[in-house]
Coordinates of C-alpha atoms in Angstrom, one line a residue:
X1 CA 111.3 99.9 105.5
X2 CA 109.0 102.7 106.0
X3 CA 105.2 102.2 106.6
X4 CA 105.3 98.8 106.3
X5 CA 107.5 98.5 102.7
X6 CA 110.3 96.1 102.3
X7 CA 113.9 97.8 101.8
X8 CA 115.3 95.5 98.9
X9 CA 119.3 95.5 98.8
X10 CA 119.7 93.5 95.9
X11 CA 117.3 91.0 93.8
X12 CA 117.9 89.3 90.5
X13 CA 115.6 87.2 88.6
X14 CA 116.6 84.6 87.5
X15 CA 114.7 81.7 84.8
X16 CA 113.2 79.6 87.4
X17 CA 113.6 81.8 90.4
X18 CA 114.1 84.9 92.2
X19 CA 117.0 85.8 94.6
X20 CA 116.3 89.0 97.3
X21 CA 118.6 90.2 100.0
X22 CA 116.3 92.4 101.4
X23 CA 114.8 93.9 105.2
X24 CA 111.6 93.5 107.0
X25 CA 110.5 95.6 109.5
X26 CA 110.5 94.6 112.5
X27 CA 106.9 94.5 112.6
X28 CA 105.8 92.2 109.9
X29 CA 107.0 88.7 109.4
X30 CA 109.1 87.3 106.6
X31 CA 105.8 85.5 105.8
X32 CA 103.8 88.5 105.5
X33 CA 106.7 90.5 103.3
X34 CA 107.0 87.0 101.0
X35 CA 103.1 87.1 100.6
X36 CA 103.1 90.9 99.6
X37 CA 105.3 89.8 97.7
X38 CA 104.3 87.2 95.6
X39 CA 100.7 88.4 95.9
X40 CA 101.4 91.7 94.1
X41 CA 103.3 90.4 91.6
X42 CA 100.4 87.2 90.9
X43 CA 98.1 90.1 91.0
X44 CA 99.9 92.3 88.1
X45 CA 100.5 89.3 86.0
X46 CA 97.0 88.5 85.5
X47 CA 95.7 92.0 85.3
X48 CA 98.4 93.6 83.1
X49 CA 99.0 90.5 81.3
X50 CA 96.5 88.1 81.3
X51 CA 98.2 84.9 82.6
X52 CA 95.7 82.9 83.9
X53 CA 98.0 80.4 85.8
X54 CA 99.6 79.9 88.9
X55 CA 103.1 81.7 89.1
X56 CA 104.2 80.7 92.3
X57 CA 105.5 77.3 94.2
X58 CA 104.7 76.9 97.7
X59 CA 106.9 78.3 100.3
X60 CA 110.4 79.6 99.8
X61 CA 113.9 79.7 101.8
X62 CA 115.8 82.1 103.9
X63 CA 119.2 82.9 105.9
X64 CA 119.2 85.9 108.1
X65 CA 121.8 88.4 107.8
X66 CA 123.9 88.7 111.2
X67 CA 126.9 90.9 110.0
X68 CA 128.1 93.2 107.1
X69 CA 130.7 90.3 106.3
X70 CA 127.7 88.0 105.3
X71 CA 125.5 90.6 104.1
X72 CA 128.9 91.5 101.2
X73 CA 129.1 87.7 100.8
X74 CA 125.4 87.4 99.8
X75 CA 125.5 90.8 97.8
X76 CA 128.3 88.8 96.0
X77 CA 126.1 85.5 95.2
X78 CA 122.8 87.0 94.1
X79 CA 125.2 89.6 91.4
X80 CA 126.8 86.6 90.5
X81 CA 124.1 83.5 89.9
X82 CA 123.7 84.2 86.4
X83 CA 127.4 84.7 85.7
X84 CA 127.8 80.9 88.0
X85 CA 124.1 79.7 85.6
X86 CA 125.7 80.2 81.5
X87 CA 123.5 83.5 81.5
X88 CA 126.4 86.4 81.5
X89 CA 129.2 87.0 81.9
X90 CA 130.1 89.5 84.0
X91 CA 126.8 90.2 86.3
X92 CA 125.9 93.5 84.8
X93 CA 125.2 92.0 81.4
X94 CA 122.5 90.5 83.2
X95 CA 119.1 92.4 82.6
X96 CA 117.4 91.2 85.6
X97 CA 118.8 92.0 88.1
X98 CA 120.1 94.9 90.5
X99 CA 123.9 94.4 88.4
X100 CA 122.8 95.9 85.6
X101 CA 120.8 98.7 87.3
X102 CA 123.1 100.0 88.6
X103 CA 125.0 100.3 85.7
X104 CA 122.7 101.8 83.7
X105 CA 121.7 104.8 86.4
X106 CA 125.3 104.9 88.2
X107 CA 124.0 107.4 91.1
X108 CA 122.0 104.4 92.5
X109 CA 123.0 103.9 96.2
X110 CA 123.3 100.7 98.7
X111 CA 120.5 100.4 101.0
X112 CA 121.8 101.0 104.9
X113 CA 123.7 97.9 105.2
X114 CA 123.4 98.3 109.4
X115 CA 119.9 97.5 109.5
X116 CA 119.4 93.0 110.1
X117 CA 118.4 91.9 107.2
X118 CA 117.9 88.7 105.3
X119 CA 118.7 87.4 101.8
X120 CA 115.7 85.2 100.2
X121 CA 115.3 82.7 97.2
X122 CA 112.2 82.7 96.3
X123 CA 110.7 79.5 93.4
X124 CA 108.3 80.2 90.9

């Protein structure tokens, strides 16, 4: 994460929750990173869409990724979440996740996997 920005490796937006595999810089707490994500989205939804209600529930759940194997397992789990939920036949068919984006833009490369990171589930 350069200049206080998160590195998002994978994500999927489900009807009632969001999964994000991300790297948070060492000088930023996970709580602060989640505040930025949720607050930024809420601000834009209210400003650009006129959404007046609350968008997010309080809290989130997180898992720390400790090695490449765990990183790969969580990446696969995130990509396959819409398939498991019956929303798509294959991960790349679901339009609200990185699997679909990578299909549309084949030149996209995964972010550096050697950095410590984690996966977060955000419940709206």
